[in-house]
Short mmCIF file of C-alpha atoms in Angstrom, two decimals:
data_model
loop_
_atom_site.label_atom_id
_atom_site.label_comp_id
_atom_site.label_asym_id
_atom_site.label_seq_id
_atom_site.Cartn_x
_atom_site.Cartn_y
_atom_site.Cartn_z
CA MET S 891 59.04 2.05 -70.74
CA SER S 892 62.55 3.17 -71.64
CA GLU S 893 61.74 6.74 -70.61
CA THR S 894 60.60 5.43 -67.23
CA LEU S 895 63.85 3.55 -66.67
CA LEU S 896 65.86 6.63 -67.62
CA SER S 897 63.76 8.73 -65.27
CA VAL S 898 64.30 6.33 -62.38
CA ALA S 899 68.06 6.25 -62.99
CA HIS S 900 68.18 10.05 -63.20
CA THR S 901 66.13 10.38 -60.01
CA MET S 902 68.59 8.10 -58.20
CA VAL S 903 71.40 10.48 -59.10
CA ALA S 904 69.43 13.65 -58.36
CA THR S 905 68.25 12.56 -54.91
CA ARG S 906 71.72 11.54 -53.82
CA ARG S 907 73.22 14.77 -55.14
CA SER S 908 70.53 16.76 -53.30
CA VAL S 909 71.19 15.10 -49.95
CA LEU S 910 74.95 15.50 -50.44
CA GLY S 911 74.31 19.17 -51.27
CA LEU S 912 72.37 19.61 -48.03
CA ILE S 913 75.24 18.08 -46.10
CA ASN S 914 77.69 20.46 -47.75
CA ASP S 915 75.40 23.49 -47.32
CA HIS S 916 75.16 22.85 -43.58
CA ASP S 917 78.92 22.33 -43.16
CA ILE S 918 78.49 18.74 -42.03
CA GLU S 919 81.94 17.21 -42.24
CA SER S 920 80.96 13.60 -42.85
CA PRO S 921 79.41 12.35 -46.09
CA PHE S 922 77.90 9.40 -44.20
CA VAL S 923 74.19 8.98 -43.54
CA VAL S 924 72.77 6.33 -41.23
CA PHE S 925 69.25 5.00 -41.62
CA ALA S 926 68.00 3.29 -38.46
CA GLU S 927 64.76 2.38 -36.74
CA PRO S 928 63.56 4.77 -34.02
CA ASP S 929 64.49 3.59 -30.51
CA GLU S 930 61.04 2.19 -29.76
CA GLU S 931 61.14 0.14 -32.97
CA ALA S 932 64.75 -1.00 -32.58
CA ALA S 933 63.51 -4.25 -31.03
CA SER S 934 62.57 -5.38 -34.57
CA GLY S 935 66.20 -6.37 -35.04
CA ALA S 936 66.72 -4.33 -38.20
CA GLU S 937 70.33 -3.27 -38.50
CA PRO S 938 71.12 0.37 -39.30
CA VAL S 939 72.20 1.07 -42.88
CA HIS S 940 75.29 3.26 -43.31
CA LEU S 941 75.75 5.06 -46.63
CA ASN S 942 78.64 7.13 -47.92
CA LEU S 943 76.80 9.63 -50.11
CA GLU S 944 79.87 10.53 -52.14
CA GLN S 945 80.23 6.88 -53.15
CA GLU S 946 76.47 6.58 -53.68
CA VAL S 947 76.51 9.53 -56.13
CA ILE S 948 79.35 7.94 -58.09
CA ALA S 949 77.57 4.57 -58.20
CA ALA S 950 74.24 6.13 -59.20
CA GLU S 951 75.91 8.15 -61.98
CA ALA S 952 77.55 4.98 -63.28
CA ALA S 953 74.19 3.16 -63.21
CA TRP S 954 72.49 6.03 -65.03
CA GLY S 955 75.18 5.98 -67.71
CA ARG S 956 74.84 2.22 -68.10
CA VAL S 957 71.04 2.45 -68.40
CA LYS S 958 71.39 5.14 -71.07
CA GLN S 959 73.99 3.04 -72.91
CA LEU S 960 71.79 -0.06 -72.87
CA LEU S 961 68.60 1.74 -73.87
CA GLU S 962 70.02 3.93 -76.63
CA PRO S 963 69.91 1.23 -79.35
CA VAL S 964 66.42 0.21 -78.27
CA MET S 965 65.16 3.80 -78.34
CA GLN S 966 66.67 4.29 -81.81
CA GLU S 967 65.03 1.11 -83.07
CA VAL S 968 61.65 2.01 -81.59
CA GLY S 969 61.97 5.47 -83.12
CA THR S 970 62.16 3.87 -86.57
CA TRP S 971 58.79 2.15 -85.98
CA ARG S 972 56.89 5.40 -85.64
#
């Protein structure tokens, strides 16, 4: 279970870094990404979501660090059971 949580946290960081890398590789000047419904589905009323990927990477890295910090004692304890 703890490995799964660490993997999810790491994946959050890696995916955000990858998208930010694509933006940089293609000389896109804005770090913002907007997720919105296609025009024909816009009638659903869902509001677009605006993300600043630079801030998202920082937040995901902080979350990953916190998950590692919280799970480290548990993983050490479980390791003593084996």
